[in-house]
């Protein structure tokens, strides 16, 4: 596996693969890789003839006071895992390579409506940062296909919309959330949980499951269902940001009587902020 941090080296390698007619699959990550990331890599290995994984902790998607400085950086361990997984190229740029002039968002493409509300209400600026870095990485890697996790469901919708709006010739593939045996969605931020919080954490998934089951069974009082779920999380010890029933395609509030959709939830638990969702 090649490990590259410079843009020139990256371009040369991508151009050589392109000249050979290789189909390139790309997995953007912020590193500290776990089984959830490796599931994305597995999918990329199926979808592409050459697989590129980026490891870059993107400063513009962290608000002041969030965990940018302390975000776990484990590049050497990540490199070993990617090599074992069969990845062709690890791209781990410095901040100045991605942001040569200033560490700021690129406002040329505004966050689409699917990126408003939910995460955006609690992490203003987050999607502007994600769009900025994903677009730059797409420009550099020029993949045929890029793979994202469904755990960050709104992010997946935002990226799909951006690719469509900008007519980028990139297929976006998604992979189901990988969970611990007790249902907790894998996340690098789970390591912020204390032992006691770790016991409570799977209840976010459990609560979303109850919401989805209620709707699938025909209950239609969505605001009440959302509020009861939020309250349940609070009683369990979470500080919930939202539990919300939405259309799985548009992320608009679920229309009355719909039996399928997505329920998304986010809640703080100690130092960690957990997000999860369930498509039903
Ligand atoms: O989902 C993530 O890990 C990040 O938001 C991403 C897509 C790698 C952009 O920094």
PDB file of C-alpha atoms and ligand atoms in Angstrom, residues 28-30 37 56 58 61 126 130 133-134 137 148 152 155, ligand 1:
ATOM      1  CA  UNK A  28     -12.963   9.547   2.987  1.00  0.00           C
ATOM      2  CA  UNK A  29     -12.380   9.216   6.746  1.00  0.00           C
ATOM      3  CA  UNK A  30     -11.084  11.183   9.691  1.00  0.00           C
ATOM      4  CA  UNK A  37     -14.722   2.167   8.464  1.00  0.00           C
ATOM      5  CA  UNK A  56      -7.813  13.771   7.437  1.00  0.00           C
ATOM      6  CA  UNK A  58     -10.993  18.298   8.853  1.00  0.00           C
ATOM      7  CA  UNK A  61     -16.272  20.851  10.277  1.00  0.00           C
ATOM      8  CA  UNK A 126     -20.750  21.448  10.236  1.00  0.00           C
ATOM      9  CA  UNK A 130     -17.999  18.648   5.287  1.00  0.00           C
ATOM     10  CA  UNK A 133     -13.469  19.017   2.398  1.00  0.00           C
ATOM     11  CA  UNK A 134     -15.401  16.333   0.501  1.00  0.00           C
ATOM     12  CA  UNK A 137     -10.960  15.460  -1.769  1.00  0.00           C
ATOM     13  CA  UNK A 148     -20.069   6.701   2.913  1.00  0.00           C
ATOM     14  CA  UNK A 152     -24.126   9.813   9.321  1.00  0.00           C
ATOM     15  CA  UNK A 155     -24.246  13.767   5.774  1.00  0.00           C
TER      16      UNK A 155
HETATM   17  O1  LIG B   1     -17.790  11.180   8.123  1.00  0.00           O
HETATM   18  C1  LIG B   1     -16.628  11.596   8.278  1.00  0.00           C
HETATM   19  O2  LIG B   1     -15.747  10.907   8.823  1.00  0.00           O
HETATM   20  C2  LIG B   1     -16.284  13.003   7.803  1.00  0.00           C
HETATM   21  O3  LIG B   1     -17.358  13.879   7.975  1.00  0.00           O
HETATM   22  C3  LIG B   1     -15.759  13.034   6.367  1.00  0.00           C
HETATM   23  C4  LIG B   1     -16.823  12.575   5.370  1.00  0.00           C
HETATM   24  C5  LIG B   1     -14.546  12.143   6.236  1.00  0.00           C
HETATM   25  C6  LIG B   1     -15.366  14.456   5.990  1.00  0.00           C
HETATM   26  O4  LIG B   1     -14.371  14.944   6.827  1.00  0.00           O
END
